[in-house]
Amino acid sequence: MAPRILSVLAFAATATAFPGSGSNFNATALFGPHVSSGTLIAASSDPGFASVVGPRWSTWEAPTYLAAIKPATVSDIQQIVKIAGQHKIPFLATNAGHGAATGYGDVQNALNINLAHFNSVSIDVAKSRMTVGGGTKFGDVFDPLFAVGKELQTGNTWCVGVMGATLGGGIGAFQGLHGLVIDSLESVEMVTASGALVKASKTVNSDLFWALRGAGTNFGIVTKATFEVHDYTNSGRVILGQFSFPPAANVSVYSAVASFDHYIPPELALFVSATFNRTAGESRVNVAVIYFGPVANAQPFLDKFDALGPLVKVVRNLTTPDLFGNVLSTGVCNDGGRQNPYHVGLGRTDVPTFSKFFGEFDTFAKAHPSYAAVVVAQRYSNVVMGQTPDAATAYPWRDIKTYLLFSNTYTNNSIEGDVDIASKSWRSMFEATSGFSTPHMYVNYDHGDEGPAAKYGARKLAKLRALKQIWDPHHLFGTPNPLY
């Protein structure tokens, strides 16, 4: 049976033709005979294109596609990659589409491979193992894990793809208890640049598995992955305290956060954000206290911030699926906004730097009414993360204590130049007092201009590039964070 074709793709040798595809390109003729009946193919001009192409979270630096394919089987992916490589057709495999970096904007007039059909979840409770498909989102695993009394360190929202986050390292509120997501990754099956389906683990293709854990988007398309999962903490209940403070309290709040620089309990995660309240006409500094344990154990940390005189205080006892799938995802998972991120990894909390930034942020937001950013510092214990030797994975920055993300959102594109100037200034300011001699950039939060050494670590690049020559010599993969 032929694949389901929503539109025959016929591209002439014009600006809209796929590079290297010849004077007449017909995607149906090229891919159709080699993929299964469950595969969908659509042209960008087709009315059904939106149901085939992968979703896109941010409109900033967005890729553009002439066509999209939604494969149904692993064999389909193998054939698509093989044929696209042979015909020099640029492609980008996507799942949740939650990444935002300048490299995505370099993907123009390409082929989208939408992995939405690969959203399977299977849990072996007795062995504490979970296997997911390459198109699975974190929101697909929260409830199934909770139902069997298990948990996995995950990202903090439901809408992020499991593998996209994992291959860059995988940070989140469970990090203090279980380390990075890659620290629980046991094996993968993936399609490489040659179209081959290979396995990788600590014992099979171990060098490739090393590279996948921290630089994985450079080496292929993961179709399936197995993780070790953990017995859930505190019966799957978590205490969430949310506080909002006026501008005058910023030094007190940042000083309280700095008191955790030398030690933060593994059960505790802190989110400290700067936002602008348009109704009040001034900025707010906000704190989320997340504690995976009973309220009695959380109380000293709640009291620490309550004593600073918040304008708003809300404390809740939630299940972990409620925390990640609802509360922390509110306002974060809406597709179609303009998200222009910047990031700094910090080894210390320099209160004067944070306070200076807060004042400049307030001034900038007042001068730019369409600016609706959330600048959030995520503070996790890195003790468990540090128990994995640096040489064990490609991930380079196990010494980061706080992940500072400038999530710049705005509706008026004309302020983009001002946003970039301010963000680069703030980034440099925090780098200077970060406690690190070189920039530490979590690759999944990058803007795109930091360079490979900041994302992958200069000491890791030689090995990564050597492996790239073995597994992807023609550089089919790497968007948005290439190794060169």
Coordinates of C-alpha atoms in Angstrom, one line a residue:
M1 CA 0.0 0.0 0.0
A2 CA 1.3 3.5 -0.9
P3 CA 2.0 6.1 1.7
R4 CA -0.7 8.7 2.4
I5 CA 0.3 11.6 0.2
L6 CA -1.4 14.9 1.1
S7 CA 0.1 16.6 -1.8
V8 CA 2.5 15.7 -4.6
L9 CA 5.6 17.8 -4.2
A10 CA 7.0 19.1 -7.5
F11 CA 9.8 21.7 -7.1
A12 CA 11.4 23.3 -10.1
A13 CA 15.0 24.5 -10.2
T14 CA 14.2 27.8 -8.6
A15 CA 14.9 29.4 -5.2
T16 CA 12.4 27.0 -3.8
A17 CA 14.0 23.9 -5.0
F18 CA 15.9 21.6 -2.6
P19 CA 19.7 22.2 -3.1
G20 CA 21.3 19.5 -5.1
S21 CA 18.1 17.9 -6.1
G22 CA 18.3 18.5 -9.8
S23 CA 16.0 20.5 -12.1
N24 CA 12.8 18.6 -11.2
F25 CA 12.3 17.3 -7.7
N26 CA 9.2 15.2 -6.9
A27 CA 9.2 14.2 -3.2
T28 CA 6.4 11.6 -3.8
A29 CA 8.4 9.9 -6.4
L30 CA 11.6 10.1 -4.4
F31 CA 10.4 9.1 -1.0
G32 CA 7.0 7.5 -1.6
P33 CA 8.1 4.1 -2.9
H34 CA 10.4 3.6 0.1
V35 CA 8.2 4.4 3.1
S36 CA 5.3 2.6 4.7
S37 CA 1.6 3.2 4.3
G38 CA 1.3 5.1 7.5
T39 CA 3.7 7.8 6.4
L40 CA 2.3 11.2 5.7
I41 CA 3.9 13.6 3.1
A42 CA 2.8 17.2 2.5
A43 CA 4.0 20.3 0.7
S44 CA 4.1 23.6 2.5
S45 CA 1.5 24.9 0.1
D46 CA -0.9 22.0 1.0
P47 CA -3.9 22.8 3.2
G48 CA -3.0 19.7 5.3
F49 CA 0.6 20.8 5.8
A50 CA 0.0 21.9 9.4
S51 CA -1.0 18.4 10.4
V52 CA 2.2 16.9 9.0
V53 CA 4.9 19.4 9.9
G54 CA 6.3 19.4 13.4
P55 CA 5.1 22.1 15.8
R56 CA 7.2 25.2 16.4
W57 CA 7.3 26.9 19.9
S58 CA 9.0 30.1 18.9
T59 CA 8.7 32.2 15.8
W60 CA 12.1 33.7 16.4
E61 CA 14.8 32.3 14.0
A62 CA 12.3 29.7 12.8
P63 CA 13.3 27.1 10.2
T64 CA 11.3 27.0 7.0
Y65 CA 10.2 23.9 5.1
L66 CA 9.2 23.1 1.5
A67 CA 7.9 19.8 2.6
A68 CA 7.3 17.6 5.7
I69 CA 7.2 13.9 6.3
K70 CA 5.7 12.2 9.3
P71 CA 7.2 8.7 9.2
A72 CA 5.4 5.7 10.8
T73 CA 8.2 3.2 11.3
V74 CA 11.9 3.2 12.0
S75 CA 12.5 1.8 8.6
D76 CA 10.8 4.9 7.2
I77 CA 13.3 7.1 9.0
Q78 CA 16.1 5.1 7.7
Q79 CA 15.0 5.4 4.1
I80 CA 14.2 9.2 4.5
V81 CA 17.7 9.9 5.9
K82 CA 19.4 7.8 3.4
I83 CA 17.6 9.3 0.4
A84 CA 17.9 12.9 1.7
G85 CA 21.6 12.4 2.2
Q86 CA 22.1 11.0 -1.3
H87 CA 20.2 13.9 -2.9
K88 CA 21.7 16.6 -0.6
I89 CA 18.3 17.6 0.7
P90 CA 18.6 19.5 3.9
F91 CA 16.4 18.1 6.7
L92 CA 15.6 18.7 10.3
A93 CA 14.0 16.0 12.5
T94 CA 11.7 17.5 15.2
N95 CA 9.4 16.5 18.0
A96 CA 8.1 19.1 20.3
G97 CA 9.8 21.9 18.4
H98 CA 10.7 23.6 21.7
G99 CA 14.2 24.6 20.9
A100 CA 15.1 28.2 20.1
A101 CA 18.5 29.3 18.8
T102 CA 19.9 31.1 15.8
G103 CA 20.9 27.8 14.2
Y104 CA 17.3 27.0 13.5
G105 CA 17.0 30.1 11.4
D106 CA 19.8 28.7 9.1
V107 CA 17.5 25.8 8.1
Q108 CA 15.6 27.3 5.2
N109 CA 13.6 25.6 2.4
A110 CA 14.3 22.2 4.0
L111 CA 12.5 18.9 4.7
N112 CA 10.9 18.4 8.1
I113 CA 10.9 14.9 9.6
N114 CA 8.2 15.0 12.2
L115 CA 8.7 12.2 14.9
A116 CA 5.2 12.6 16.4
H117 CA 4.3 8.9 15.6
F118 CA 7.1 7.7 17.9
N119 CA 5.5 8.7 21.2
S120 CA 5.4 5.4 23.0
V121 CA 6.0 4.8 26.7
S122 CA 6.7 1.4 28.3
I123 CA 7.6 0.9 31.9
D124 CA 9.1 -2.3 33.4
V125 CA 8.3 -1.8 37.1
A126 CA 10.2 -4.8 38.4
K127 CA 13.4 -3.7 36.6
S128 CA 12.9 0.0 37.2
R129 CA 13.3 0.7 33.5
M130 CA 11.3 2.9 31.1
T131 CA 11.6 2.8 27.3
V132 CA 10.3 5.7 25.2
G133 CA 10.0 6.5 21.6
G134 CA 12.0 9.4 20.0
G135 CA 8.8 11.4 19.6
T136 CA 7.8 11.3 23.3
K137 CA 7.3 14.5 25.4
F138 CA 7.9 14.8 29.1
G139 CA 4.1 15.2 29.5
D140 CA 3.7 11.6 28.1
V141 CA 5.7 10.1 31.0
F142 CA 4.6 12.0 34.1
D143 CA 1.3 10.2 34.8
P144 CA 2.5 6.7 33.8
L145 CA 5.5 6.9 36.1
F146 CA 3.4 8.3 39.0
A147 CA 0.8 5.5 38.6
V148 CA 3.5 2.9 39.2
G149 CA 5.3 4.7 42.0
K150 CA 8.3 5.8 39.9
E151 CA 10.0 9.0 38.8
L152 CA 12.7 10.2 36.4
Q153 CA 14.6 13.4 36.4
T154 CA 12.9 15.4 33.7
G155 CA 12.6 18.9 32.3
N156 CA 10.2 21.2 34.2
T157 CA 7.4 21.3 31.7
W158 CA 5.2 18.9 29.8
C159 CA 5.7 20.3 26.3
V160 CA 9.5 19.6 25.9
G161 CA 10.6 16.5 24.0
V162 CA 12.3 13.9 26.1
M163 CA 15.1 13.2 23.7
G164 CA 15.8 16.7 22.7
A165 CA 16.3 17.7 26.3
T166 CA 18.2 14.5 27.2
L167 CA 20.7 14.7 24.4
G168 CA 21.9 18.1 25.6
G169 CA 22.2 16.9 29.2
G170 CA 18.8 17.3 30.7
I171 CA 18.3 19.6 33.7
G172 CA 15.4 20.0 36.0
A173 CA 14.0 20.2 39.5
F174 CA 14.7 16.5 40.2
Q175 CA 18.4 17.1 39.4
G176 CA 19.4 17.4 43.0
L177 CA 18.1 13.9 43.8
H178 CA 19.0 12.0 40.6
G179 CA 21.5 14.1 38.5
L180 CA 21.1 15.0 34.9
V181 CA 18.7 13.1 32.7
I182 CA 21.6 11.6 30.8
D183 CA 22.8 10.1 34.1
S184 CA 19.8 7.7 33.9
L185 CA 20.0 7.1 30.2
E186 CA 21.0 3.4 29.6
S187 CA 20.7 2.8 25.9
V188 CA 19.4 4.2 22.6
E189 CA 18.5 3.0 19.2
M190 CA 19.2 5.6 16.5
V191 CA 19.3 6.2 12.8
T192 CA 22.7 7.5 11.7
A193 CA 23.7 9.6 8.7
S194 CA 24.2 6.5 6.6
G195 CA 20.6 5.4 7.3
A196 CA 21.8 2.6 9.5
L197 CA 19.9 1.6 12.7
V198 CA 22.4 1.3 15.5
K199 CA 22.4 0.7 19.2
A200 CA 24.5 2.6 21.7
S201 CA 25.1 2.0 25.4
K202 CA 28.0 1.8 27.8
T203 CA 28.9 -1.6 26.3
V204 CA 27.8 -1.2 22.6
N205 CA 29.2 1.6 20.5
S206 CA 30.4 3.1 23.8
D207 CA 32.1 6.1 22.2
L208 CA 29.0 7.1 20.4
F209 CA 27.0 6.7 23.6
W210 CA 29.5 9.0 25.3
A211 CA 29.0 11.6 22.6
L212 CA 25.2 11.3 22.7
R213 CA 25.1 12.3 26.4
G214 CA 25.7 16.0 26.0
A215 CA 26.2 16.5 22.2
G216 CA 23.6 14.1 20.9
T217 CA 21.9 16.2 18.2
N218 CA 25.1 16.0 16.2
F219 CA 25.0 12.3 15.5
G220 CA 21.6 11.1 14.3
I221 CA 17.9 10.6 15.1
V222 CA 17.1 8.7 18.3
T223 CA 14.1 6.4 17.7
K224 CA 14.0 4.7 21.1
A225 CA 15.7 5.1 24.5
T226 CA 15.7 3.3 27.8
F227 CA 16.2 4.9 31.1
E228 CA 16.6 3.8 34.7
V229 CA 13.7 5.1 36.7
H230 CA 13.6 5.6 40.5
D231 CA 11.1 4.9 43.3
Y232 CA 9.2 8.1 43.7
T233 CA 10.2 10.5 46.5
N234 CA 7.7 11.3 49.3
S235 CA 5.0 9.2 47.6
G236 CA 5.2 11.5 44.7
R237 CA 4.2 14.6 46.6
V238 CA 6.0 17.9 46.5
I239 CA 5.7 21.2 48.3
L240 CA 5.6 24.3 46.2
G241 CA 5.9 27.8 47.7
Q242 CA 5.6 30.8 45.4
F243 CA 6.5 34.3 46.6
S244 CA 6.5 37.6 44.8
F245 CA 8.4 40.6 46.1
P246 CA 8.5 44.4 45.2
P247 CA 11.6 45.9 43.6
A248 CA 13.0 47.2 46.9
A249 CA 13.3 43.6 48.2
N250 CA 15.6 42.4 45.4
V251 CA 18.9 42.6 47.4
S252 CA 17.3 40.7 50.3
V253 CA 16.0 38.0 48.0
Y254 CA 19.2 37.6 46.1
S255 CA 21.2 37.5 49.4
A256 CA 18.9 34.7 50.6
V257 CA 19.5 32.8 47.4
A258 CA 23.3 33.3 47.7
S259 CA 23.2 31.7 51.2
F260 CA 22.7 28.4 49.3
D261 CA 25.8 28.8 47.2
H262 CA 27.9 26.4 49.4
Y263 CA 25.1 23.9 50.1
I264 CA 21.6 23.3 48.9
P265 CA 19.7 20.1 50.0
P266 CA 19.2 17.6 47.1
E267 CA 15.4 17.7 47.8
L268 CA 15.3 21.5 47.3
A269 CA 15.1 23.4 44.0
L270 CA 14.9 27.2 43.8
F271 CA 13.6 29.3 40.8
V272 CA 14.3 33.0 41.2
S273 CA 12.8 35.1 38.4
A274 CA 12.5 38.8 37.3
T275 CA 9.3 39.8 35.6
F276 CA 7.6 43.1 34.9
N277 CA 4.1 43.7 36.2
R278 CA 2.4 46.0 33.7
T279 CA -0.5 46.7 35.9
A280 CA 1.7 47.9 38.8
G281 CA 4.1 49.5 36.4
E282 CA 7.2 48.0 38.1
S283 CA 9.2 44.8 38.2
R284 CA 8.9 41.9 40.5
V285 CA 11.4 39.4 41.9
N286 CA 9.7 36.0 42.3
V287 CA 10.8 32.9 44.1
A288 CA 9.5 29.3 43.7
V289 CA 10.6 27.0 46.5
I290 CA 10.2 23.4 45.4
Y291 CA 10.8 20.7 48.0
F292 CA 10.5 17.0 47.3
G293 CA 9.6 15.9 50.9
P294 CA 7.1 16.5 53.7
V295 CA 6.0 20.1 54.5
A296 CA 7.7 20.0 57.9
N297 CA 11.0 19.5 56.2
A298 CA 10.2 22.3 53.7
Q299 CA 9.1 24.8 56.3
P300 CA 12.5 26.3 57.1
F301 CA 13.0 27.1 53.5
L302 CA 9.5 28.6 53.1
D303 CA 10.0 30.6 56.2
K304 CA 13.3 32.0 54.9
F305 CA 11.6 33.8 52.1
D306 CA 8.4 34.5 53.9
A307 CA 10.4 36.5 56.4
L308 CA 11.4 38.9 53.6
G309 CA 7.9 40.4 53.3
P310 CA 6.4 39.1 50.0
L311 CA 3.5 40.8 48.3
V312 CA 2.1 37.4 47.4
K313 CA 2.6 34.0 49.1
V314 CA 1.1 30.7 48.0
V315 CA 2.1 27.3 49.4
R316 CA 0.7 24.1 47.9
N317 CA 1.1 20.4 48.4
L318 CA 1.0 18.8 44.9
T319 CA 1.6 15.6 43.1
T320 CA 4.7 15.7 40.8
P321 CA 2.5 15.4 37.7
D322 CA 0.6 18.5 38.8
L323 CA 3.8 20.4 39.5
F324 CA 5.4 19.7 36.1
G325 CA 2.4 19.1 33.9
N326 CA 0.3 22.1 35.1
V327 CA 1.8 24.6 37.5
L328 CA 5.3 25.0 36.0
S329 CA 4.0 24.7 32.5
T330 CA 1.6 27.6 32.8
G331 CA 2.4 30.2 30.1
V332 CA 5.5 28.3 29.0
C333 CA 4.0 25.8 26.6
N334 CA 2.1 28.2 24.3
D335 CA 3.3 27.9 20.7
G336 CA 3.7 30.8 18.4
G337 CA 5.4 33.5 20.5
R338 CA 8.7 35.1 19.8
Q339 CA 11.3 33.6 22.2
N340 CA 14.8 35.0 21.9
P341 CA 16.8 33.3 24.7
Y342 CA 20.2 34.0 26.2
H343 CA 21.9 32.0 29.0
V344 CA 24.7 32.0 31.5
G345 CA 25.9 29.1 33.7
L346 CA 26.9 30.3 37.2
G347 CA 29.1 28.9 39.9
R348 CA 28.2 31.5 42.4
T349 CA 25.5 34.1 43.2
D350 CA 27.0 37.5 43.1
V351 CA 24.4 39.7 44.8
P352 CA 25.6 43.1 43.4
T353 CA 25.5 41.7 39.8
F354 CA 22.0 40.4 40.3
S355 CA 20.8 43.6 41.8
K356 CA 22.4 45.7 39.1
F357 CA 20.8 43.5 36.5
F358 CA 17.4 43.9 38.2
G359 CA 17.6 47.6 38.1
E360 CA 18.5 47.6 34.4
F361 CA 15.8 45.1 33.6
D362 CA 13.2 47.3 35.2
T363 CA 14.4 50.3 33.2
F364 CA 14.4 48.3 30.0
A365 CA 10.9 46.9 30.5
K366 CA 9.5 50.3 31.2
A367 CA 11.0 51.7 28.0
H368 CA 9.7 48.8 25.9
P369 CA 6.0 48.1 26.5
S370 CA 5.9 45.0 24.3
Y371 CA 8.7 43.3 26.3
A372 CA 7.4 40.4 28.4
A373 CA 10.4 38.5 29.5
V374 CA 11.0 36.1 32.3
V375 CA 14.6 35.9 33.5
V376 CA 14.9 32.9 35.7
A377 CA 17.7 31.5 37.8
Q378 CA 17.4 27.8 38.5
R379 CA 19.4 26.6 41.5
Y380 CA 19.8 22.9 42.0
S381 CA 22.2 20.8 44.1
N382 CA 25.0 19.4 41.8
V383 CA 26.3 16.9 44.3
V384 CA 24.7 13.8 42.7
M385 CA 25.4 15.2 39.3
G386 CA 29.0 15.5 40.2
Q387 CA 29.3 11.9 41.2
T388 CA 29.4 11.0 37.5
P389 CA 33.0 11.5 36.4
D390 CA 33.5 14.3 33.9
A391 CA 35.1 11.9 31.5
A392 CA 32.1 9.6 31.5
T393 CA 30.0 11.7 29.2
A394 CA 30.3 14.5 26.7
Y395 CA 28.4 16.9 28.9
P396 CA 31.0 19.4 30.0
W397 CA 29.6 21.5 32.9
R398 CA 28.8 19.4 35.9
D399 CA 30.1 22.3 38.1
I400 CA 27.3 24.7 37.2
K401 CA 25.2 25.5 40.3
T402 CA 22.7 28.0 38.8
Y403 CA 21.3 28.1 35.2
L404 CA 20.3 31.7 34.4
L405 CA 18.0 31.9 31.4
F406 CA 16.9 35.2 29.8
S407 CA 13.6 34.1 28.2
N408 CA 13.0 37.2 26.1
T409 CA 9.5 37.4 24.8
Y410 CA 8.1 40.4 22.9
T411 CA 5.3 41.1 20.4
N412 CA 6.9 44.1 18.7
N413 CA 9.7 42.8 16.4
S414 CA 11.2 46.3 16.1
I415 CA 12.7 46.1 19.6
E416 CA 14.7 43.0 18.7
G417 CA 17.9 45.0 18.3
D418 CA 17.5 46.6 21.7
V419 CA 16.7 43.2 23.3
D420 CA 19.9 41.7 21.8
I421 CA 22.1 44.6 23.0
A422 CA 20.7 44.5 26.5
S423 CA 20.8 40.7 26.7
K424 CA 24.4 40.5 25.6
S425 CA 25.4 43.2 28.1
W426 CA 23.6 41.3 30.9
R427 CA 25.2 38.0 29.8
S428 CA 28.7 39.5 29.9
M429 CA 28.0 41.1 33.3
F430 CA 27.0 37.7 34.8
E431 CA 29.9 35.9 33.1
A432 CA 32.3 38.3 34.7
T433 CA 31.1 37.3 38.2
S434 CA 30.1 33.7 37.5
G435 CA 33.0 32.1 39.3
F436 CA 34.2 30.5 36.1
S437 CA 37.2 31.5 34.0
T438 CA 35.5 30.4 30.8
P439 CA 31.8 30.7 29.7
H440 CA 29.7 27.7 30.8
M441 CA 26.7 27.4 28.5
Y442 CA 24.0 24.7 28.8
V443 CA 23.6 23.8 25.2
N444 CA 19.8 23.5 25.3
Y445 CA 19.6 27.1 26.5
D446 CA 22.0 28.7 24.0
H447 CA 21.4 31.8 21.9
G448 CA 23.6 30.6 19.1
D449 CA 26.6 33.0 19.2
E450 CA 28.6 31.5 22.0
G451 CA 30.8 29.1 20.0
P452 CA 31.4 25.3 20.4
A453 CA 33.8 25.6 23.3
A454 CA 31.3 27.3 25.5
K455 CA 28.6 24.7 24.8
Y456 CA 30.7 21.5 24.7
G457 CA 33.9 22.4 26.5
A458 CA 37.2 22.9 24.7
R459 CA 38.6 19.7 26.3
K460 CA 35.9 17.6 24.8
L461 CA 35.8 19.0 21.2
A462 CA 38.7 16.9 19.8
K463 CA 37.0 13.6 20.7
L464 CA 33.6 14.8 19.6
R465 CA 34.9 16.0 16.2
A466 CA 36.7 12.7 15.7
L467 CA 33.5 10.8 16.4
K468 CA 31.6 13.2 14.1
Q469 CA 33.9 12.2 11.2
I470 CA 33.1 8.5 11.9
W471 CA 29.3 8.8 12.3
D472 CA 28.4 11.8 10.3
P473 CA 31.3 12.8 8.0
H474 CA 29.0 14.9 5.7
H475 CA 27.5 16.8 8.6
L476 CA 23.9 16.0 8.0
F477 CA 23.1 16.6 11.7
G478 CA 24.1 19.3 14.1
T479 CA 21.3 22.0 14.0
P480 CA 21.3 24.2 15.9
N481 CA 24.5 23.5 17.7
P482 CA 27.3 22.2 15.4
L483 CA 30.7 21.1 16.7
Y484 CA 32.6 23.4 14.4

